[in-house]
Coordinates of C-alpha atoms in Angstrom, one line a residue:
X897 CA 9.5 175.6 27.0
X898 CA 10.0 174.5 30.5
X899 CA 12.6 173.0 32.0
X900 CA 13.3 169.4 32.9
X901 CA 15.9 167.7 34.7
X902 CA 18.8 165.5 33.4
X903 CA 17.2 162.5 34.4
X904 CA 13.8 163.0 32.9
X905 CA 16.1 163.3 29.4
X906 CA 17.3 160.4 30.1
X907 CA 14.3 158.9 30.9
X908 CA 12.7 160.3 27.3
X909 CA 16.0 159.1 25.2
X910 CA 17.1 155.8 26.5
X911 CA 14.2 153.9 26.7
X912 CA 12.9 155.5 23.5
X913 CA 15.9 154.8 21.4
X914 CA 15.9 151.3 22.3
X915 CA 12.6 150.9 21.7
X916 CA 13.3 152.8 18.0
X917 CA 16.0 149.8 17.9
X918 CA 14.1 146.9 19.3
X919 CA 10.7 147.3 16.9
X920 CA 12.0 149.9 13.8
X921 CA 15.3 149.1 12.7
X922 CA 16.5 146.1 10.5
X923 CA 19.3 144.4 11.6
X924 CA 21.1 141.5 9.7
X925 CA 21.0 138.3 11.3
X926 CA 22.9 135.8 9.3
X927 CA 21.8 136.2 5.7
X928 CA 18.4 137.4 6.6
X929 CA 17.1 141.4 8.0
X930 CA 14.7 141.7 10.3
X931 CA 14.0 144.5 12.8
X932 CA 15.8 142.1 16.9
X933 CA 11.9 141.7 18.4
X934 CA 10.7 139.9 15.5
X935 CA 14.4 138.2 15.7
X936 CA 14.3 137.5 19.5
X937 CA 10.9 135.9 18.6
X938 CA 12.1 133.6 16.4
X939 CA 15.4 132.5 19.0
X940 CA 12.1 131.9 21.3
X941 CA 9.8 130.2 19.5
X942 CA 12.9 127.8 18.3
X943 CA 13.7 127.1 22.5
X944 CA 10.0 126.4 23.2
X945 CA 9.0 125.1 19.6
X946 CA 8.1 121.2 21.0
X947 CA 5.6 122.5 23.8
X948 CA 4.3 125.5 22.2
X949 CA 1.1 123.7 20.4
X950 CA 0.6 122.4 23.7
X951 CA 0.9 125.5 25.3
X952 CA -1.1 127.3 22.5
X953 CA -3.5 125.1 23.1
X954 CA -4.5 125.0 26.8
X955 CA -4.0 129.4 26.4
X956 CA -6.8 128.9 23.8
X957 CA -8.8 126.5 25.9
X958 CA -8.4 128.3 29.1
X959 CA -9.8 131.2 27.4
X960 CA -13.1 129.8 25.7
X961 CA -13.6 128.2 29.2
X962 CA -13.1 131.9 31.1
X963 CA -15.3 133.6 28.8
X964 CA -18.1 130.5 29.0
X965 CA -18.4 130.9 32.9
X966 CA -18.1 134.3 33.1
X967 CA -21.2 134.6 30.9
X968 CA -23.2 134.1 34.2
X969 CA -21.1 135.9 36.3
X970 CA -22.3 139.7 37.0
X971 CA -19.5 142.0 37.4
X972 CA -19.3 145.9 38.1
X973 CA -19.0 147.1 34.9
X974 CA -18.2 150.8 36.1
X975 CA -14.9 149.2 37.6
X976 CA -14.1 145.8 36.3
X977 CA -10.8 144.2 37.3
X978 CA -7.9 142.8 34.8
X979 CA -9.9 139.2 35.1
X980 CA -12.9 140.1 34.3
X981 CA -11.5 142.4 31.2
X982 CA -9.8 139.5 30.2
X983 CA -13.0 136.7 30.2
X984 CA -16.3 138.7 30.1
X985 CA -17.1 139.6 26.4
X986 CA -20.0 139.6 24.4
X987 CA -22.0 136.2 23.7
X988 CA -20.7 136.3 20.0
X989 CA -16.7 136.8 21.1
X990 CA -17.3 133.5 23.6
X991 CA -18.6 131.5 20.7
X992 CA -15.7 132.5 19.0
X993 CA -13.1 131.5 21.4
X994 CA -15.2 128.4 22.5
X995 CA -14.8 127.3 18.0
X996 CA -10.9 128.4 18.6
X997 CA -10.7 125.9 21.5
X998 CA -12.7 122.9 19.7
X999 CA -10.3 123.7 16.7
X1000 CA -7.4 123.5 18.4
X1001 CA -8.3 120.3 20.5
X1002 CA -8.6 118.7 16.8
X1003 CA -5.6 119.8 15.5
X1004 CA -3.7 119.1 18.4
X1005 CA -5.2 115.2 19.2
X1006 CA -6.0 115.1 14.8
X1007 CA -9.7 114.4 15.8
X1008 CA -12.6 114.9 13.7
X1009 CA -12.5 115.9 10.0
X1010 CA -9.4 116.2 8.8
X1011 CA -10.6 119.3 6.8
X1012 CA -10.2 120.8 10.0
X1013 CA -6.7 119.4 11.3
X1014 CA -4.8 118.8 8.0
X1015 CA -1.6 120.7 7.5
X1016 CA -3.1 123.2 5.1
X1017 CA -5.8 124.5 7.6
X1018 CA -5.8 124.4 11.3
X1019 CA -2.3 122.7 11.4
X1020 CA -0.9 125.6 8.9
X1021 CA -2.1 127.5 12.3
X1022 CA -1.3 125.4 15.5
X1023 CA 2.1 123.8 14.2
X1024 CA 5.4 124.3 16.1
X1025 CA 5.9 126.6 13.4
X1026 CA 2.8 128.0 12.7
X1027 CA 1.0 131.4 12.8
X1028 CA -0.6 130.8 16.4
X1029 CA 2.6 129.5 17.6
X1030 CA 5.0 132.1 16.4
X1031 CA 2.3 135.2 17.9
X1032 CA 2.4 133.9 21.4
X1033 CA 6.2 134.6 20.5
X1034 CA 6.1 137.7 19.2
X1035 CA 3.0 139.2 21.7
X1036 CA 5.5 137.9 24.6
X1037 CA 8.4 140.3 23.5
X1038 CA 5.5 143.0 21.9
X1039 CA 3.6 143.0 25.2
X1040 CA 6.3 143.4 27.6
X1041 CA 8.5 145.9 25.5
X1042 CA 5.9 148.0 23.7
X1043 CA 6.1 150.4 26.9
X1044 CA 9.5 151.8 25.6
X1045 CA 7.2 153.7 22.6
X1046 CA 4.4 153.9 24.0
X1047 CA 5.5 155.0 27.9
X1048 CA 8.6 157.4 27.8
X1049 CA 7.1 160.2 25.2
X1050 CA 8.7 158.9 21.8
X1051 CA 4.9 159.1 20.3
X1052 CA 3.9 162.5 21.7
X1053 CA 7.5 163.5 20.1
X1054 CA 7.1 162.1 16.6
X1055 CA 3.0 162.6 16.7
X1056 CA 3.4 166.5 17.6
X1057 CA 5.9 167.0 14.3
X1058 CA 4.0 164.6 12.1
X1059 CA 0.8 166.1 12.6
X1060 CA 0.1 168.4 9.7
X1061 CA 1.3 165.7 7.4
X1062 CA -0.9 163.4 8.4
X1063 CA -4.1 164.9 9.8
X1064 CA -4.4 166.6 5.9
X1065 CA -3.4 163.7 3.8
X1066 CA -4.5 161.2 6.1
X1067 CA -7.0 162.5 8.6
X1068 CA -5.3 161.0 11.2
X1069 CA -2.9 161.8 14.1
X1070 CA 0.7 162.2 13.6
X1071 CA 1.5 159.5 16.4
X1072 CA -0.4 157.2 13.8
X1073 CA 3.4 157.9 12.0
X1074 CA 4.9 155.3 14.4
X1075 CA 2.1 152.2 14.4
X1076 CA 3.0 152.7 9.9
X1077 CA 6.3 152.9 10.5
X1078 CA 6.6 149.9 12.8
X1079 CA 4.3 147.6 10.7
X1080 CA 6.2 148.7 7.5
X1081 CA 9.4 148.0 9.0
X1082 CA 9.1 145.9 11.2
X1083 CA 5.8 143.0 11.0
X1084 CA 2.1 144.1 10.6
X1085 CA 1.4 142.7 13.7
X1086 CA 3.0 144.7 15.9
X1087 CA 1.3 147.4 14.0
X1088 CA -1.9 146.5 14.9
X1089 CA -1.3 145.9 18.5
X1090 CA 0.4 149.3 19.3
X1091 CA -3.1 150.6 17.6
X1092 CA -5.2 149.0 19.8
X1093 CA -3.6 149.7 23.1
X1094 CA -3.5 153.0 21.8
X1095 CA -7.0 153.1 21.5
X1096 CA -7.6 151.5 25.1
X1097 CA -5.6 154.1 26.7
X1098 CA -7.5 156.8 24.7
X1099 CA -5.0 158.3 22.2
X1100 CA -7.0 157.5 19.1
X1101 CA -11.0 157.9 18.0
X1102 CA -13.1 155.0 16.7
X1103 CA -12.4 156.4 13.2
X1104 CA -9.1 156.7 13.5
X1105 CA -8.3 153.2 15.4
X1106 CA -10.1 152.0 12.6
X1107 CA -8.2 153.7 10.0
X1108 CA -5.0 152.8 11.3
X1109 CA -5.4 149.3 11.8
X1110 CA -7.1 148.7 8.0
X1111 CA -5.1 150.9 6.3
X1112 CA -1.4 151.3 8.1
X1113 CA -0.4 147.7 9.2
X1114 CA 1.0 146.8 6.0
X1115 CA 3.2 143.8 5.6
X1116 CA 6.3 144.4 6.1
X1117 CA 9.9 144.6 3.7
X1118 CA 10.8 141.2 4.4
X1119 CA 7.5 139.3 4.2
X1120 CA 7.5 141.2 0.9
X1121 CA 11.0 140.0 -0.3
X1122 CA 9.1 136.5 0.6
X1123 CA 6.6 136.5 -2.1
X1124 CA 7.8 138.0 -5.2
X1125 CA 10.8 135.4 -4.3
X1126 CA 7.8 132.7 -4.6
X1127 CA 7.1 133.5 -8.0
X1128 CA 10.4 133.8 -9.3
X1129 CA 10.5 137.4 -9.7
X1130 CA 13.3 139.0 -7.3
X1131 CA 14.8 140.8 -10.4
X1132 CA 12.0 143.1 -10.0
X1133 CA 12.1 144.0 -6.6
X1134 CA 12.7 147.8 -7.2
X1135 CA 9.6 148.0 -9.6
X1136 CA 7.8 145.8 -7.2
X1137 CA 8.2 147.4 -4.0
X1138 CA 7.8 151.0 -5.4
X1139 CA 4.7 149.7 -6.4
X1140 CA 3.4 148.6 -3.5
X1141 CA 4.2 151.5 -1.4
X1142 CA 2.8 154.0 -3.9
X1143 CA -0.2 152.2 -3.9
X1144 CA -0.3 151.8 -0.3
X1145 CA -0.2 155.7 0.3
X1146 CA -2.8 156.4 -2.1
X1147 CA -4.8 153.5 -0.7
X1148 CA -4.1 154.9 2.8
X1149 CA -5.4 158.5 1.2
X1150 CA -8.5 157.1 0.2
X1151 CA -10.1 154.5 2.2
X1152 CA -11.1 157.0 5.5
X1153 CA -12.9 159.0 3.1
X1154 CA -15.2 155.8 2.2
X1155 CA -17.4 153.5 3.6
X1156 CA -17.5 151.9 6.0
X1157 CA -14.1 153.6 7.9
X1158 CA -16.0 157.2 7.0
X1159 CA -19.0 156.4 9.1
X1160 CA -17.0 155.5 12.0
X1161 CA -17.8 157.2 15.0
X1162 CA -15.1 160.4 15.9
X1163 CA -15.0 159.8 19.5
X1164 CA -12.8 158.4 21.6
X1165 CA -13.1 154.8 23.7
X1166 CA -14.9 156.3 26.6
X1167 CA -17.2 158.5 24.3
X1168 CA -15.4 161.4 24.3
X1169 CA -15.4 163.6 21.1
X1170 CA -12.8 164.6 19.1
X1171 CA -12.1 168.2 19.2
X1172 CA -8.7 169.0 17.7
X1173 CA -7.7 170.9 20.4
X1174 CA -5.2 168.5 21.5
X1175 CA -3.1 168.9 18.4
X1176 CA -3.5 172.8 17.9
X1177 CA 0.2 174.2 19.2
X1178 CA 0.2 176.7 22.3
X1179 CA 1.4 180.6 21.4
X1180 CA 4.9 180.6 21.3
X1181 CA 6.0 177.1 20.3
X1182 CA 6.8 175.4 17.2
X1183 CA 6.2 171.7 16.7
X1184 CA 9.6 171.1 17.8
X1185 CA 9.4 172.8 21.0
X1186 CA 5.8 171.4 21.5
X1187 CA 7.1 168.0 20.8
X1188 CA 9.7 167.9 23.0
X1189 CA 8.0 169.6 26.2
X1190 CA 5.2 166.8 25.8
X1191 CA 7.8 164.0 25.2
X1192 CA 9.4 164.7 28.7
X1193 CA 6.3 165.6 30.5
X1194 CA 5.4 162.0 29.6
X1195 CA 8.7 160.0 30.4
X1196 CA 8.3 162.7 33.7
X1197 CA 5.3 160.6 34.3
X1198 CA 6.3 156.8 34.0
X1199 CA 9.4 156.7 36.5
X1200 CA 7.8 153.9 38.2
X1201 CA 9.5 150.7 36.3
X1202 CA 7.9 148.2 38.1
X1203 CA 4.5 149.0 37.3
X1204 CA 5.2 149.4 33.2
X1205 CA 6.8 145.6 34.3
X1206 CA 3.0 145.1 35.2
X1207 CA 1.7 146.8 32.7
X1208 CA 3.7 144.8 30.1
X1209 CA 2.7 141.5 31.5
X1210 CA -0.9 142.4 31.6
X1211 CA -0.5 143.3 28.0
X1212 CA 0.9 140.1 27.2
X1213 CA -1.9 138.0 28.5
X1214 CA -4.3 140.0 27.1
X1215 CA -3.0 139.4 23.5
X1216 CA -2.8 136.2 24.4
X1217 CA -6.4 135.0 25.8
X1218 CA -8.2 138.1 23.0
X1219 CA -6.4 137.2 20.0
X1220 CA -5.1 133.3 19.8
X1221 CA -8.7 131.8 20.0
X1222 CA -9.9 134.6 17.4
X1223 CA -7.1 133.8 14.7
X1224 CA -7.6 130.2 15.4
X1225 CA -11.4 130.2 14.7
X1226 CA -11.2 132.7 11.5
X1227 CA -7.8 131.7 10.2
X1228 CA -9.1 128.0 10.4
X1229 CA -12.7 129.2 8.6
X1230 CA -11.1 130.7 6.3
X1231 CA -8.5 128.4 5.3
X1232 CA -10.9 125.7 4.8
X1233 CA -12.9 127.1 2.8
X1234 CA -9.9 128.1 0.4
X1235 CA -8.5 124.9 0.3
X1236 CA -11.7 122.5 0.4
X1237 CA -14.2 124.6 -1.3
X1238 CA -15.2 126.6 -4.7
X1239 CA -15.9 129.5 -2.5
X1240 CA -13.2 131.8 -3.0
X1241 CA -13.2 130.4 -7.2
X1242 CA -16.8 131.6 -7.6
X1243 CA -16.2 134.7 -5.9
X1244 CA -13.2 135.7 -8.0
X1245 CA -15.5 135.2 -11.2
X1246 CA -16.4 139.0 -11.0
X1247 CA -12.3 140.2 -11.0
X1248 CA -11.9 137.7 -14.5
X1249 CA -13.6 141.0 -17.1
X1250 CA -11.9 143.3 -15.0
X1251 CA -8.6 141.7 -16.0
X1252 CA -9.3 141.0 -19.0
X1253 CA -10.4 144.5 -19.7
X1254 CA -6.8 145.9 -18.0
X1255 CA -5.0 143.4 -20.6
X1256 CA -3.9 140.8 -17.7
X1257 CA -3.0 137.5 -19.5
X1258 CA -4.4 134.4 -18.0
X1259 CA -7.1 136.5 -16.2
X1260 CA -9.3 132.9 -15.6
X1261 CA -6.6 131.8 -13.6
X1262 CA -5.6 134.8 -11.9
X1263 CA -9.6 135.8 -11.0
X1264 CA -9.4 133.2 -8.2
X1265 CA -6.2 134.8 -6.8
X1266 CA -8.0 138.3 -5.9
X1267 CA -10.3 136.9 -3.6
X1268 CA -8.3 134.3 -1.9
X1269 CA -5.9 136.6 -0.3
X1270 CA -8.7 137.1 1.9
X1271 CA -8.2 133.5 4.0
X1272 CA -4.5 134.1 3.9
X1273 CA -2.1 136.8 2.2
X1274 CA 0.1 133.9 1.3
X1275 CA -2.1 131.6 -0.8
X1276 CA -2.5 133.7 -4.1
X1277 CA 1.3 133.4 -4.6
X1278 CA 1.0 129.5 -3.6
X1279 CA -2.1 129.7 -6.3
X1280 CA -0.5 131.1 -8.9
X1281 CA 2.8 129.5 -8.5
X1282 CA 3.3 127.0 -11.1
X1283 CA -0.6 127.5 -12.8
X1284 CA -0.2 131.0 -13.5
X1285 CA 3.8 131.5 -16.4
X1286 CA 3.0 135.3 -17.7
X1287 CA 5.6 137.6 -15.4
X1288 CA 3.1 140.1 -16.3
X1289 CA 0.7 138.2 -14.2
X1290 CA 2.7 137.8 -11.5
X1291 CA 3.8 140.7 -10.7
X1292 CA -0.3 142.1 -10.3
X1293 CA -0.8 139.0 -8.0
X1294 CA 2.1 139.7 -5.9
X1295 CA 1.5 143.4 -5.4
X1296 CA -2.4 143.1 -5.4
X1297 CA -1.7 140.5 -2.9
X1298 CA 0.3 142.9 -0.3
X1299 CA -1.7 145.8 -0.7
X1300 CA -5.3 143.8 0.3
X1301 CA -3.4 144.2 3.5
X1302 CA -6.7 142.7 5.5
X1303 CA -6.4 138.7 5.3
X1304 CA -8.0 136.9 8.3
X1305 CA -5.0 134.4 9.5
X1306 CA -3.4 137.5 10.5
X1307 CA -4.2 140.8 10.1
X1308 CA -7.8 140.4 10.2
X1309 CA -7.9 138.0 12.6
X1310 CA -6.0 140.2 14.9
X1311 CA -8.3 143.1 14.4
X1312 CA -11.3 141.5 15.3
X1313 CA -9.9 140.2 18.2
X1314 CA -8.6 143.6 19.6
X1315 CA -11.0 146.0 20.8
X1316 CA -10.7 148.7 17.6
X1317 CA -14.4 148.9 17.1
X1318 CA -13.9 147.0 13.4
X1319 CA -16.6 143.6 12.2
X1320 CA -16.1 140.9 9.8
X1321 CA -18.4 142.8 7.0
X1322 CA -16.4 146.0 7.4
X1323 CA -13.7 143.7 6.8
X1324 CA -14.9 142.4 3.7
X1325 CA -15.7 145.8 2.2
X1326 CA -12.5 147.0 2.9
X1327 CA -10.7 144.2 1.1
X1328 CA -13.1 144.3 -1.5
X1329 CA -12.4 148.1 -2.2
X1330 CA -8.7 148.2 -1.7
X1331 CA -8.8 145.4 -4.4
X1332 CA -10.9 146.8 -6.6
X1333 CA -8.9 150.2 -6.6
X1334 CA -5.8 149.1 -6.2
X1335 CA -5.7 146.6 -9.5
X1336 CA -6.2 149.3 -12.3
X1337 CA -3.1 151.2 -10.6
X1338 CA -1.4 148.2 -10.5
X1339 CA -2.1 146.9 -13.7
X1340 CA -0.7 150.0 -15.0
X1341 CA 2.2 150.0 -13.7
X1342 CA 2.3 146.2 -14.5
X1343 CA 1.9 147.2 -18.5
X1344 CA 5.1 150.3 -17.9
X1345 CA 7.6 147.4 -16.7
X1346 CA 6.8 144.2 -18.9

């Protein structure tokens, strides 16, 4: 191994530890844990909770107006500046923020249908307190202080020794270890961001962007205390939780040998194949060794602060002006048709034999509650809550309803608005299937504790 100064240790540790800190590690605030970023985004978004629909909004606006003009704009597309990266997309992702914008004019001035503005759709999103609001939060402290994994080596360490864990079992890189352990830990979110910018800066394939973001940024311990609280089942935490991560891993096992994630492409952003040769350990190291020397070689490398300053804020803005407008024109979509039409009722019809056949009481009402998830991860609890008295039943809804993992006020929002090469059907057939596989196991477990 070669040698490194005392200052390039430094420069490995300190930031890396903090970031460990900052994005991995619970900490009790009060009477509640969470991991300080998710924390110092809730201290912010109470400071700035008056303006930030205001602020959400002309964000949103400024970006549907961007992406309209640059349209006609031609640009170098061999070189294209931070602007342009930001405004020119494709005709269908400028549709999409130009819908966010009109839906969050409506909300904001309560204009128009009220299907649109009420406090169940697009005001759920756009409220002081609402999903669009608390992400500018979050992606604030995200953007600027993702650098301290991503910049000073703390992924080439972990991704060297996790690497014949989880290219076997998972087909995926070990580095892929730190984006699960930060959405299970810490907010799915954040999961899925360090996943894309990963895949930007050429770390991960097509395939495996794809598979990390659909399969690893699961909802994390808290969110998960939050629901089986909801329907009155915190007794059976243990059972419940155990549950969901078992499920998880084997959900995690299957899905990137499955359509649609198995016919992603294996090459990387700039169309690059993937060769394995990157991950195959040089004649006399260990993983350990090999770890280390590429952990320091890259905090070696990013001595310049000021620049990972810019870096940060770059990052920030482009979460802002990609995702905002996306989540507000799906989540709103989707939330209107779960709370104003039969839509999500008629498609849950199919899941009502399947219950029945696993022995689910109350499977009518608990059909609806499998497809639902899809507009928002929170609304089969809401659904069931009060309609739905077997415990039996609730505990499949609550645990079904984590493991879906892709539900488009979040999650799925957020991934179509990233670059990870991911569309709304493959979306769709990926919560379909981790539905459809995970309810049998589920169930079964379901049948051992009641």
């Amino acid at each position: 191994m070669n040698k490194f100064s005392l200052s390039t240790w430094f420069y490995f540790l300190i930031p890396s530890i903090i970031g460990v800190i900052l994005f991995m590690i619970p900490l009790k605030f009060g009477e509640e844990w969470k991991v300080p970023i998710a924390k110092l985004a809730d201290l912010l978004s109470s400071v700035v909770e008056p303006i930030m629909p205001m602020a959400a909004l002309i964000v949103i606006v400024i970006a549907a107006i961007g992406s309209v003009l640059f349209l006609f704009v031609k640009t170098d597309h061999a070189k294209p500046s931070f602007v342009v990266s930001l405004f020119k997309v494709s005709p269908f992702w400028t549709i999409t923020r130009v819908l966010g914008a009109v839906f969050a004019v409506m909300v904001t001035f309560q204009i128009g249908p009220e299907a649109v503005w009420s406090e169940n759709t697009g005001g759920l999103l756009l409220s002081s307190d609402g999903l669009v609001a608390f992400l500018f939060t979050i992606f604030f402290f995200a953007g600027m202080l993702l650098p301290l994994l991503l910049n000073f080596g703390l992924l080439e360490f972990f991704g060297t020794m996790m690497v014949k864990i989880m290219r076997p079992v998972f087909k995926l890189p070990g580095r892929s270890s730190i984006d699960a352990l930060t959405s299970w830990i810490g907010d799915g979110t954040i999961g899925v961001l360090l996943t894309s910018r990963q895949y930007e800066e050429g770390f991960y394939t097509k395939r495996e962007a794809a598979n990390i973001g659909t399969t690893f940024s699961v909802v994390s311990i808290t969110f998960s205390i939050v629901i089986i609280d909801t329907v009155g089942l915190s007794s059976y935490f243990p059972q419940y939780y155990a549950t969901v991560i078992f499920t998880g891993l084997l959900l995690a096992f299957i899905m990137p040998r499955i359509y649609p994630l198995a016919g992603k492409k294996n090459e990387y952003v700039d169309g690059r194949p993937f060769t394995g040769d990157e991950e195959r350990l040089p004649e006399g190291y260990n993983v350990v060794s090999h770890g280390l020397e590429n952990a320091l070689k890259t905090a070696n490398k990013s001595r310049n602060l000021g620049k990972i300053f810019t870096d940060g804020s770059k990052n920030v803005l482009d979460m802002w002006i990609g995702v905002a407008p996306v989540v507000m024109a799906f989540g709103t979509v989707a939330l209107i048709l779960a709370e104003y039409t039969g839509v999500f009722k008629f498609f849950g019809k199919p899941f009502e034999p399947i219950l029945t056949v696993l022995g689910i009481p109350e499977a009518a009402e608990a059909a609806q509650t499998m497809v639902v998830g899809f507009a928002d991860m929170f609304l089969p609890v809401i659904l069931a809550d009060g309609s739905i008295t077997s415990p039996m039943t609730l505990f499949v809804i609550a645990t079904v309803s984590v493991v879906q993992l892709i539900y488009m006020s979040e999650v799925g929002g957020l991934l179509l608005g990233s670059k990870i090469p991911i569309s709304f059907l493959d979306l769709v057939f990926i919560f379909l299937l981790r539905t459809l596989i995970a309810l049998p196991i589920v169930a079964g477990v379901a049948h051992l504790v009641f």
